[in-house]
Each structure stands twice: as structure tokens, then as C-alpha cells.
CSV table of C-alpha atoms in Angstrom, one decimal:
chain,number,residue,atom,x,y,z
A,13,MET,CA,38.1,-253.1,-27.1
A,14,ALA,CA,40.0,-255.9,-25.1
A,15,SER,CA,43.0,-254.7,-22.8
A,16,GLU,CA,44.9,-257.5,-22.1
A,17,SER,CA,46.3,-260.3,-24.0
A,18,GLN,CA,45.4,-264.1,-21.7
A,19,LEU,CA,47.3,-266.3,-24.4
A,20,THR,CA,47.2,-269.2,-21.9
A,21,ASN,CA,47.1,-273.0,-23.0
A,22,GLU,CA,43.5,-272.6,-23.1
A,23,VAL,CA,43.4,-270.9,-26.2
A,24,ILE,CA,46.4,-271.3,-28.4
A,25,ASP,CA,49.7,-273.2,-27.1
A,26,GLU,CA,52.4,-272.5,-29.0
A,27,LYS,CA,55.0,-274.6,-27.6
A,28,ASP,CA,52.4,-277.5,-28.6
A,29,ALA,CA,52.1,-276.6,-32.1
A,30,LEU,CA,55.6,-276.1,-32.7
A,31,LYS,CA,56.1,-279.5,-31.9
A,32,SER,CA,53.4,-280.7,-34.2
A,33,SER,CA,56.7,-280.2,-37.1
A,34,GLY,CA,58.5,-283.8,-35.8
A,35,ASN,CA,61.0,-283.9,-38.8
A,36,ALA,CA,59.3,-281.7,-41.3
A,37,PRO,CA,61.1,-278.6,-41.3
A,38,PHE,CA,59.2,-275.5,-42.5
A,39,TYR,CA,60.6,-274.9,-45.9
A,40,ASP,CA,61.0,-271.1,-45.8
A,41,GLU,CA,63.8,-270.6,-48.6
A,42,LEU,CA,61.7,-272.6,-51.3
A,43,HIS,CA,58.5,-270.9,-50.3
A,44,VAL,CA,60.0,-268.1,-51.4
A,45,GLU,CA,61.3,-268.8,-54.1
A,46,TYR,CA,58.6,-270.8,-55.5
A,47,ILE,CA,56.0,-267.7,-55.2
A,48,ALA,CA,58.3,-265.2,-56.5
A,49,ASN,CA,59.4,-267.3,-59.9
A,50,LEU,CA,55.3,-268.2,-60.4
A,51,ALA,CA,54.5,-265.4,-62.8
A,52,THR,CA,57.2,-266.4,-64.9
A,53,LYS,CA,56.2,-269.8,-65.0
A,54,LEU,CA,52.3,-268.7,-65.3
A,55,ASP,CA,53.1,-266.2,-68.0
A,56,ALA,CA,55.1,-268.8,-70.3
A,57,PRO,CA,53.1,-269.0,-74.0
A,58,THR,CA,53.3,-272.9,-73.4
A,59,SER,CA,52.1,-272.6,-69.9
A,60,TYR,CA,48.7,-274.7,-69.4
A,61,GLU,CA,48.1,-273.2,-65.9
A,62,GLY,CA,48.5,-269.5,-66.9
A,63,ALA,CA,45.9,-270.3,-69.2
A,64,VAL,CA,43.2,-271.8,-67.5
A,65,THR,CA,44.0,-269.5,-64.8
A,66,GLU,CA,44.0,-266.1,-66.7
A,67,HIS,CA,40.4,-265.2,-65.6
A,68,LEU,CA,41.6,-265.2,-61.8
A,69,ARG,CA,44.7,-263.8,-61.9
A,70,MET,CA,44.0,-260.8,-59.6
A,71,SER,CA,43.0,-263.7,-56.9
A,72,GLY,CA,46.4,-265.3,-57.5
A,73,VAL,CA,48.5,-262.2,-57.4
A,74,TYR,CA,46.7,-261.5,-54.0
A,75,TRP,CA,47.3,-265.3,-52.2
A,76,SER,CA,51.2,-264.4,-53.6
A,77,ILE,CA,51.9,-261.1,-52.2
A,78,THR,CA,49.9,-262.3,-48.5
A,79,ALA,CA,51.9,-265.5,-48.3
A,80,LEU,CA,54.8,-263.7,-48.9
A,81,SER,CA,54.1,-260.6,-46.8
A,82,LEU,CA,54.0,-263.2,-43.9
A,83,LEU,CA,57.2,-264.3,-44.5
A,84,ARG,CA,59.0,-261.1,-45.9
A,85,SER,CA,59.4,-257.5,-44.8
A,86,PRO,CA,57.5,-255.0,-47.4
A,87,GLU,CA,60.9,-253.9,-48.9
A,88,ASP,CA,62.1,-257.4,-49.5
A,89,VAL,CA,58.1,-257.7,-51.0
A,90,ASP,CA,58.8,-255.5,-53.5
A,91,LYS,CA,62.4,-256.5,-54.6
A,92,LEU,CA,60.7,-259.8,-55.2
A,93,MET,CA,57.4,-259.1,-56.9
A,94,GLY,CA,58.3,-256.0,-58.1
A,95,LEU,CA,55.1,-254.4,-55.9
A,96,THR,CA,55.3,-250.9,-56.6
A,97,SER,CA,57.8,-251.2,-59.3
A,98,LYS,CA,58.9,-253.0,-62.3
A,99,LEU,CA,61.8,-255.7,-61.8
A,100,PRO,CA,65.2,-255.8,-63.2
A,101,SER,CA,64.9,-257.5,-65.7
A,102,GLU,CA,67.2,-258.8,-68.6
A,103,GLY,CA,65.7,-257.2,-71.6
A,104,GLU,CA,63.4,-254.0,-71.9
A,105,ALA,CA,61.2,-256.3,-73.7
A,106,ARG,CA,60.5,-258.4,-70.4
A,107,ALA,CA,60.2,-254.9,-68.9
A,108,GLU,CA,57.5,-253.6,-70.9
A,109,GLN,CA,55.4,-257.5,-70.0
A,110,ARG,CA,56.0,-256.7,-66.5
A,111,PRO,CA,54.7,-254.0,-65.4
A,112,ALA,CA,54.5,-252.8,-61.2
A,113,ILE,CA,51.7,-255.3,-59.6
A,114,VAL,CA,50.3,-251.8,-58.6
A,115,ASP,CA,50.3,-250.8,-61.9
A,116,TRP,CA,48.6,-254.1,-63.0
A,117,VAL,CA,45.9,-253.8,-60.3
A,118,PHE,CA,44.7,-250.0,-62.0
A,119,ALA,CA,44.8,-251.6,-65.3
A,120,CYS,CA,42.3,-254.1,-64.2
A,121,TYR,CA,39.9,-251.7,-63.3
A,122,ASP,CA,36.5,-251.3,-65.6
A,123,ALA,CA,35.8,-248.3,-65.4
A,124,LEU,CA,32.5,-249.0,-67.1
A,125,THR,CA,31.2,-250.7,-64.1
A,126,GLY,CA,33.5,-249.5,-61.5
A,127,GLY,CA,34.8,-252.2,-60.2
A,128,PHE,CA,38.4,-254.6,-60.5
A,129,GLY,CA,38.2,-257.4,-63.0
A,130,GLY,CA,40.4,-261.2,-62.5
A,131,ASN,CA,43.0,-259.3,-65.6
A,132,VAL,CA,43.0,-256.5,-67.5
A,133,GLY,CA,40.0,-256.4,-69.8
A,134,HIS,CA,37.7,-258.6,-67.7
A,135,ASP,CA,34.3,-257.5,-66.2
A,136,GLY,CA,34.2,-255.7,-62.3
A,137,HIS,CA,33.1,-258.4,-60.5
A,138,LEU,CA,32.9,-258.1,-56.1
A,139,LEU,CA,35.3,-261.4,-55.8
A,140,TYR,CA,38.4,-259.7,-57.7
A,141,THR,CA,37.4,-256.2,-56.5
A,142,LEU,CA,38.3,-257.3,-53.0
A,143,SER,CA,41.3,-258.9,-53.6
A,144,ALA,CA,42.6,-255.6,-55.6
A,145,LEU,CA,41.8,-253.6,-52.8
A,146,GLN,CA,43.9,-256.5,-50.3
A,147,ILE,CA,46.8,-255.9,-52.4
A,148,LEU,CA,46.7,-252.0,-52.6
A,149,ALA,CA,46.4,-252.6,-48.7
A,150,VAL,CA,49.3,-254.6,-48.6
A,151,ALA,CA,51.4,-252.4,-50.8
A,152,GLY,CA,50.2,-249.3,-48.8
A,153,MET,CA,48.9,-247.8,-52.0
A,154,LEU,CA,44.8,-247.2,-51.0
A,155,GLU,CA,45.8,-243.4,-51.3
A,156,ASP,CA,46.6,-244.1,-55.0
A,157,PRO,CA,45.1,-240.9,-56.9
A,158,ARG,CA,44.7,-244.1,-59.3
A,159,LEU,CA,41.8,-245.6,-56.7
A,160,GLU,CA,38.3,-244.3,-57.9
A,161,ARG,CA,37.1,-244.7,-54.9
A,162,GLU,CA,33.5,-243.3,-54.9
A,163,ALA,CA,33.2,-245.2,-58.5
A,164,VAL,CA,33.8,-248.3,-56.2
A,165,VAL,CA,31.7,-247.9,-53.8
A,166,LYS,CA,29.2,-247.1,-55.8
A,167,PHE,CA,29.6,-250.6,-57.7
A,168,VAL,CA,29.9,-252.0,-54.2
A,169,SER,CA,26.6,-251.0,-52.6
A,170,GLY,CA,24.6,-251.1,-55.5
A,171,LEU,CA,25.2,-255.1,-56.1
A,172,GLN,CA,23.1,-255.4,-52.5
A,173,GLN,CA,19.4,-256.8,-53.3
A,174,ALA,CA,16.3,-255.9,-51.4
A,175,ASP,CA,16.8,-259.2,-48.8
A,176,GLY,CA,20.3,-257.7,-48.1
A,177,SER,CA,22.0,-260.3,-50.2
A,178,PHE,CA,24.3,-259.3,-52.6
A,179,ALA,CA,25.6,-260.5,-56.4
A,180,GLY,CA,28.8,-260.5,-57.6
A,181,ASP,CA,28.0,-258.8,-60.3
A,182,GLU,CA,25.6,-257.4,-62.8
A,183,TRP,CA,24.4,-260.8,-64.0
A,184,GLY,CA,22.7,-261.7,-60.6
A,185,GLU,CA,24.6,-264.6,-59.0
A,186,VAL,CA,23.6,-264.6,-55.2
A,187,ASP,CA,26.3,-266.2,-52.6
A,188,THR,CA,27.6,-265.4,-49.0
A,189,ARG,CA,31.2,-265.0,-50.2
A,190,PHE,CA,29.6,-261.5,-51.7
A,191,SER,CA,28.3,-260.5,-48.7
A,192,TYR,CA,31.7,-261.3,-47.1
A,193,CYS,CA,33.8,-259.4,-50.6
A,194,ALA,CA,31.0,-256.1,-49.9
A,195,LEU,CA,31.1,-255.6,-46.6
A,196,SER,CA,35.6,-256.4,-46.4
A,197,ALA,CA,36.0,-254.3,-49.6
A,198,LEU,CA,33.6,-251.4,-48.2
A,199,SER,CA,35.7,-251.5,-44.8
A,200,ILE,CA,39.1,-251.4,-46.2
A,201,LEU,CA,38.1,-248.2,-47.9
A,202,GLY,CA,36.4,-247.0,-45.0
A,203,ALA,CA,32.9,-246.6,-45.9
A,204,LEU,CA,31.1,-249.2,-44.3
A,205,PRO,CA,28.4,-247.7,-42.4
A,206,GLU,CA,27.4,-248.3,-38.8
A,207,LYS,CA,25.0,-251.5,-38.0
A,208,ASP,CA,22.3,-249.2,-37.2
A,209,GLU,CA,22.6,-246.3,-39.7
A,210,ALA,CA,20.2,-245.3,-41.6
A,211,GLU,CA,21.3,-243.3,-44.3
A,212,GLY,CA,24.4,-245.5,-45.4
A,213,VAL,CA,26.1,-246.7,-48.5
A,214,ILE,CA,24.3,-250.3,-48.0
A,215,ASP,CA,22.1,-251.5,-44.7
A,216,VAL,CA,24.4,-253.3,-42.8
A,217,LYS,CA,22.2,-255.0,-40.4
A,218,LYS,CA,19.5,-255.9,-43.5
A,219,ALA,CA,22.8,-257.9,-44.7
A,220,ALA,CA,23.8,-259.4,-41.2
A,221,ARG,CA,19.7,-261.1,-41.4
A,222,TYR,CA,20.4,-262.2,-44.3
A,223,ILE,CA,23.5,-264.5,-43.7
A,224,ALA,CA,21.7,-265.6,-40.7
A,225,SER,CA,19.3,-266.9,-42.8
A,226,CYS,CA,21.3,-269.0,-44.7
A,227,ARG,CA,22.4,-270.6,-41.0
A,228,ASN,CA,21.2,-274.4,-40.8
A,229,PHE,CA,20.3,-276.6,-38.7
A,230,ASP,CA,23.9,-278.1,-37.6
A,231,GLY,CA,25.3,-274.6,-36.9
A,232,GLY,CA,27.1,-274.1,-40.4
A,233,PHE,CA,26.0,-271.5,-43.6
A,234,GLY,CA,25.5,-272.5,-47.3
A,235,CYS,CA,25.8,-270.3,-50.0
A,236,VAL,CA,22.5,-269.0,-50.2
A,237,PRO,CA,19.2,-270.2,-47.4
A,238,GLY,CA,18.8,-273.7,-47.5
A,239,ALA,CA,22.2,-274.7,-49.2
A,240,GLU,CA,24.3,-277.5,-47.5
A,241,SER,CA,27.0,-275.7,-44.7
A,242,HIS,CA,30.5,-275.6,-46.3
A,243,ALA,CA,33.5,-274.6,-44.3
A,244,GLY,CA,34.2,-272.2,-47.4
A,245,GLN,CA,31.0,-270.5,-47.1
A,246,ILE,CA,31.2,-270.6,-43.2
A,247,PHE,CA,34.5,-268.6,-42.9
A,248,CYS,CA,32.7,-265.6,-45.4
A,249,CYS,CA,29.8,-265.6,-42.8
A,250,VAL,CA,31.5,-265.3,-39.9
A,251,GLY,CA,33.9,-262.8,-41.2
A,252,ALA,CA,31.2,-260.7,-42.7
A,253,LEU,CA,29.3,-260.9,-39.3
A,254,SER,CA,32.0,-259.7,-37.7
A,255,ILE,CA,32.6,-257.3,-39.5
A,256,ALA,CA,29.2,-255.7,-39.5
A,257,GLN,CA,29.5,-256.2,-36.1
A,258,SER,CA,26.7,-258.9,-35.6
A,259,LEU,CA,28.3,-262.0,-34.2
A,260,ASP,CA,25.5,-262.6,-32.0
A,261,LEU,CA,23.5,-264.3,-34.6
A,262,ILE,CA,26.0,-267.3,-34.1
A,263,ASP,CA,25.1,-270.2,-32.9
A,264,VAL,CA,29.2,-270.1,-31.1
A,265,ASP,CA,29.0,-273.6,-29.4
A,266,LEU,CA,26.8,-275.5,-31.8
A,267,LEU,CA,29.0,-273.9,-34.8
A,268,SER,CA,32.0,-274.3,-33.5
A,269,TRP,CA,31.6,-278.3,-33.1
A,270,TRP,CA,30.7,-278.8,-36.1
A,271,LEU,CA,33.9,-276.8,-37.1
A,272,ALA,CA,35.9,-279.0,-35.0
A,273,GLU,CA,34.2,-282.0,-36.7
A,274,ARG,CA,36.3,-281.5,-39.7
A,275,GLN,CA,39.6,-282.3,-38.0
A,276,CYS,CA,40.2,-285.9,-40.0
A,277,ASP,CA,42.5,-288.9,-38.7
A,278,SER,CA,45.4,-287.1,-41.0
A,279,GLY,CA,45.1,-284.4,-38.4
A,280,GLY,CA,44.0,-282.3,-41.6
A,281,LEU,CA,40.5,-280.3,-42.4
A,282,ASN,CA,38.0,-280.7,-44.7
A,283,GLY,CA,35.0,-278.9,-45.5
A,284,ARG,CA,32.1,-281.3,-45.2
A,285,PRO,CA,31.4,-284.7,-43.8
A,286,GLU,CA,32.8,-287.4,-45.8
A,287,LYS,CA,35.2,-285.7,-47.8
A,288,GLN,CA,38.8,-285.7,-47.4
A,289,ALA,CA,41.3,-283.4,-45.6
A,290,ASP,CA,42.8,-280.3,-47.6
A,291,VAL,CA,45.0,-277.4,-47.0
A,292,CYS,CA,42.8,-275.0,-47.5
A,293,TYR,CA,40.7,-275.9,-45.4
A,294,SER,CA,43.5,-274.8,-42.4
A,295,TRP,CA,42.1,-271.6,-43.5
A,296,TRP,CA,38.5,-271.4,-44.0
A,297,ILE,CA,38.0,-273.1,-40.7
A,298,LEU,CA,41.0,-271.5,-38.1
A,299,SER,CA,39.8,-268.2,-39.1
A,300,ALA,CA,36.4,-268.7,-38.2
A,301,LEU,CA,37.3,-270.8,-35.0
A,302,SER,CA,39.8,-267.8,-34.4
A,303,ILE,CA,37.2,-265.2,-34.2
A,304,MET,CA,35.0,-267.1,-31.9
A,305,GLY,CA,37.7,-268.0,-29.5
A,306,ARG,CA,37.6,-271.7,-30.2
A,307,VAL,CA,40.8,-272.8,-32.0
A,308,PRO,CA,41.8,-275.2,-28.7
A,309,TRP,CA,38.7,-276.9,-30.2
A,310,ILE,CA,40.9,-278.5,-32.9
A,311,ASN,CA,44.3,-281.1,-32.4
A,312,ALA,CA,46.9,-278.4,-33.5
A,313,LYS,CA,49.9,-281.0,-33.6
A,314,LYS,CA,48.0,-282.5,-35.9
A,315,LEU,CA,46.9,-280.1,-37.9
A,316,GLY,CA,50.2,-278.8,-37.9
A,317,ASP,CA,51.9,-281.7,-39.4
A,318,PHE,CA,49.2,-282.5,-41.6
A,319,ILE,CA,50.2,-278.7,-43.6
A,320,LEU,CA,54.2,-279.5,-43.2
A,321,LYS,CA,53.5,-282.9,-44.8
A,322,CYS,CA,52.0,-281.2,-47.8
A,323,GLN,CA,55.1,-279.1,-48.8
A,324,ASP,CA,57.1,-279.6,-51.9
A,325,ASN,CA,60.8,-280.2,-50.4
A,326,ASP,CA,62.2,-279.7,-53.9
A,327,ASP,CA,60.3,-276.9,-55.8
A,328,GLY,CA,58.4,-275.4,-52.5
A,329,GLY,CA,55.0,-274.5,-52.2
A,330,ILE,CA,51.8,-276.3,-50.5
A,331,ALA,CA,49.4,-279.2,-52.1
A,332,ASP,CA,46.2,-279.8,-51.0
A,333,ARG,CA,47.4,-283.0,-49.8
A,334,PRO,CA,50.4,-284.8,-49.7
A,335,SER,CA,52.1,-286.0,-52.9
A,336,ASP,CA,50.0,-283.8,-54.9
A,337,MET,CA,51.7,-281.2,-56.9
A,338,PRO,CA,51.9,-277.2,-54.9
A,339,ASP,CA,49.8,-274.3,-56.4
A,340,VAL,CA,49.5,-270.5,-54.9
A,341,PHE,CA,46.1,-271.3,-53.2
A,342,HIS,CA,47.1,-274.3,-51.1
A,343,THR,CA,50.7,-272.4,-50.4
A,344,PHE,CA,48.6,-269.1,-49.2
A,345,PHE,CA,46.3,-271.2,-47.0
A,346,GLY,CA,48.8,-273.7,-45.5
A,347,VAL,CA,51.4,-270.3,-44.3
A,348,ALA,CA,48.5,-269.0,-42.9
A,349,GLY,CA,46.8,-271.9,-41.5
A,350,LEU,CA,50.5,-271.8,-39.9
A,351,SER,CA,50.4,-268.9,-38.4
A,352,LEU,CA,47.1,-269.5,-37.0
A,353,ILE,CA,48.1,-271.9,-34.8
A,354,GLY,CA,51.4,-270.3,-33.7
A,355,HIS,CA,53.8,-272.4,-35.6
A,356,LEU,CA,55.7,-269.8,-37.8
A,357,HIS,CA,55.8,-267.3,-35.0
A,358,GLY,CA,58.5,-269.4,-32.5
A,359,LEU,CA,60.6,-271.4,-35.0
A,360,ASN,CA,64.2,-271.2,-34.3
A,361,SER,CA,65.4,-269.8,-37.4
A,362,ALA,CA,66.6,-266.1,-38.1
A,363,GLN,CA,63.6,-265.8,-40.5
A,364,SER,CA,60.4,-266.7,-38.0
A,365,GLU,CA,62.1,-263.2,-36.1
A,366,SER,CA,60.3,-261.1,-39.1
A,367,TYR,CA,57.3,-263.2,-39.8
A,368,GLN,CA,53.9,-261.4,-40.1
A,369,LYS,CA,50.8,-262.9,-38.4
A,370,ILE,CA,47.7,-263.3,-40.3
A,371,ASP,CA,44.4,-261.7,-39.5
A,372,PRO,CA,41.5,-264.1,-39.4
A,373,VAL,CA,38.8,-261.5,-40.2
A,374,TYR,CA,40.8,-259.8,-43.0
A,375,ALA,CA,43.2,-262.5,-44.2
A,376,LEU,CA,45.8,-259.4,-44.0
A,377,PRO,CA,49.3,-259.0,-42.1
A,378,THR,CA,48.2,-257.7,-39.0
A,379,GLY,CA,50.3,-254.7,-39.2
A,380,VAL,CA,48.4,-254.0,-42.5
A,381,VAL,CA,45.0,-254.2,-40.8
A,382,GLN,CA,46.5,-252.0,-37.8
A,383,THR,CA,47.8,-249.5,-39.8
A,384,LEU,CA,44.3,-249.5,-41.1
A,385,GLY,CA,42.6,-249.2,-38.3
A,386,LEU,CA,40.2,-251.9,-39.5
A,387,LYS,CA,37.3,-252.8,-37.1
A,388,ALA,CA,36.0,-256.2,-36.2
A,389,GLN,CA,34.0,-257.6,-33.4
A,390,ILE,CA,35.5,-261.0,-32.3
A,391,ILE,CA,33.7,-263.4,-29.2
A,392,GLY,CA,36.0,-263.9,-26.1
A,393,HIS,CA,35.6,-266.9,-23.7
A,394,LYS,CA,35.8,-265.9,-19.5
A,395,SER,CA,37.9,-268.4,-18.2
A,396,GLY,CA,39.6,-269.2,-14.6
A,397,GLN,CA,39.1,-267.4,-11.2
A,398,ASP,CA,39.3,-263.9,-12.2
A,399,LYS,CA,37.4,-264.7,-15.0
A,400,HIS,CA,39.7,-262.7,-17.9
A,401,VAL,CA,37.9,-262.7,-21.2
A,402,LEU,CA,40.6,-264.8,-23.4
A,403,VAL,CA,41.6,-263.1,-26.7
A,404,ASP,CA,44.2,-264.1,-29.2
A,405,ASP,CA,46.7,-261.0,-29.0
A,406,ARG,CA,46.7,-260.4,-32.8
A,407,LEU,CA,42.6,-259.6,-32.2
A,408,LEU,CA,43.1,-256.7,-29.1
A,409,MET,CA,42.5,-254.3,-31.4
A,410,TYR,CA,38.7,-255.6,-32.0
A,411,ASP,CA,35.4,-254.9,-30.0
A,412,VAL,CA,34.7,-258.4,-27.8
A,413,LEU,CA,31.4,-260.2,-27.4
A,414,GLU,CA,31.8,-262.1,-24.6
A,415,GLY,CA,30.3,-265.9,-24.8
A,416,ALA,CA,27.7,-265.1,-27.3
A,417,ALA,CA,25.7,-268.5,-26.2
A,418,LEU,CA,22.7,-267.2,-27.3
A,419,VAL,CA,21.6,-266.7,-30.6
A,420,LYS,CA,18.8,-263.9,-31.8
A,421,LYS,CA,16.6,-264.4,-33.7
């Protein structure tokens, strides 16, 4: 465990990050209003966006709740979103259509599989099972008797394949995203075995070895062995290995170099070479760099500028790139990116004092992670004559692997 915070300009220079805003403010009130009103817009009978995203509503709710939880207190989130109780409504019909979010989450439970679906009546899937557990964690409802813990653990563990990989559901698609979802879900449930535990619900060591088999010559990771390196998959693999206490399987400097190379002239980050910058990679890349202690390898000032330029200054929300339409996916990852570079936590506003930090491993507010006592591993790097290990203060509860210059075969 890290014993002291050594945040210096070598780790995250928050003052520089704050200067990145230039003349572009952070539109706090607009973003809160955008998120709070999104459900009403998507539920409208004529909403095209609501129709095409119906299958992934669980993840959409997670993005909304978590983004808002970084900007407002739990009490305000509950009032704005109806997290644990129904929102006040003008008519009884509306109240019947819009249950409390927690109630809706339990309505999405698939008793046949033991997992949660993307919406009511949908089959259970690892992606939406993790989103459901994350929502319940933010709501402080993981002890709700409606949560069939043993069944959910059985669903997740039953998807591990002989090679250590995980399928997303009974139909067998394998992807490193699912490895992250499985390890994170089991950790949140308090059911993740130790790395060397022989009789656990899953084989953590085999899971880590499978992820390592997806590592490429450039240091990155793909969705399966031999697949192209992609920043989204890299977060999943680094995050999974962090939860599995197996970051020694990463070539830290090579991977950090590849991720740093994703910064474009605009200041934004792309997911692969020769692609445009996109706000969502502010999360995928910064989270991985945070876990590896390499955030200084990118220009946080330029990245902050890029994210702020992607805000909608009329209706709120954040888009993938400047002048595009905002959506909740990029709004969440944009807010999370601003949190990871320290931008949100030193703004001279009344609201900024209550902003929560995002945890780069579990993609949850740090307060939620601390309350649950979740475990993970991060990489620290010694610096200066006293050779202190530099660690971001939001990660002090985790085990620290120093340096990790070598990769285990």
C-alpha cells in the first residue's frame, strides 16, 4: 500500500491543467441539465436516438449516473435522476412509466442466466451486468435483497473459457472487454479470488495470462490474440490486469509510448494511428496511463483545451469532437477525462468544491471505491534524490508495483 502522496509537477501539474481552459469555461449547469433531461428525451415515442439505443440503455444509465455523481452530491443525484425513488411528476401516468432507476435495474435482471440485460426483457450479458452493478454501487444498493449475488457470480464465472478468456454471454463471443467486465464485476461483488487461489470461482492467473497473450509488438492490446492494438481494449486489459494484481505482465514504457503517440495536433487523443481525435479516448488512454503512472507523458493542457472545445454551450453535453452533437457516452468520458487531468478539482467556483474524483481502475467515483474497499494494483515510479514512489492521491488505497520495467513471459 502507498503511504504518502507525492503529487508534483512530474505526475499531474494541476495548475497547468487548469490553465488549459483558456477562454472556454466548463459548463457545469448545462451539463447537469443535459444529463437530467436525457431520459425524457430518449423515452419520447418519436425519439430516433431512444429507439437505436434501446438495447444498451443499462450502460447509458451508468454513464449518466456516474457523470452526474462526479459533479453533484449523492443527495442531488437522487433528486435529479430518481436514483432510489421515483421523481416527482405532474401526472400519475408518468410516475408509472418512470420507476426509480434502482427498481428499473432490478427489472432488467435475467433470472434464466443470472446476469443483467441491457434493458427490461433482454438476455443477460457481461457488459450490462457490470453496468448494473456499477449503478447499484453508486446508489449504495449492493446490499439490496433483490440482488441475487450467488446467481450473478455463477453467471460471470460460468463464462470463463478453458484458455482463461471470457465470453460475453451464452453465445460465446470472446473479447478482452469481457475479461475486464468479469474481473471488475466479481471484485465489486466481493467474490474475486486471490491471484494464486486454486479453488476460486474463476482462475485469475489464467485470466491474466490470456490477456497477456493479446499483447502486441507495439506494447498495446487487442480484443483477441493477434488483433490490432486499440486504446479502448488497452484500458480493458490494463484495468483487468490491475484488478488481477498482474501488472508485471505489461511492458510499461513501450505501452505508455504507444498511448502517448495517440495525442493529435488538436490536443485530443485517438484510439489508433491515423484516426481522428475523439473525446472518449480521454478516458480510455488517461485511465491506463494513470494506472501505469505515466499521465505526464501527454500534454494535459492541450487535452483539456480539446475536451472543453467539444462542449455544447447551448444545450450542454460533450461531443466526440468540436461542433458535433453531444451524447451521454462522450459527456461521461469527457467529464472523466477532465477529472483525471485534475481540471475539475481546482476550478474557482462554488460547485467545484463538491466535485468527486473518478477512479481509473473501476470507472466509479473514488468515494464509492473506498467505501466498498475495492482492491487493485498500480505502478509507481521513483523520482528525486529521496527516491519516493510517486502516486496520484486518488490511488493511494491500492497496492503499488514499483517501476515494472520487465515483462514476465
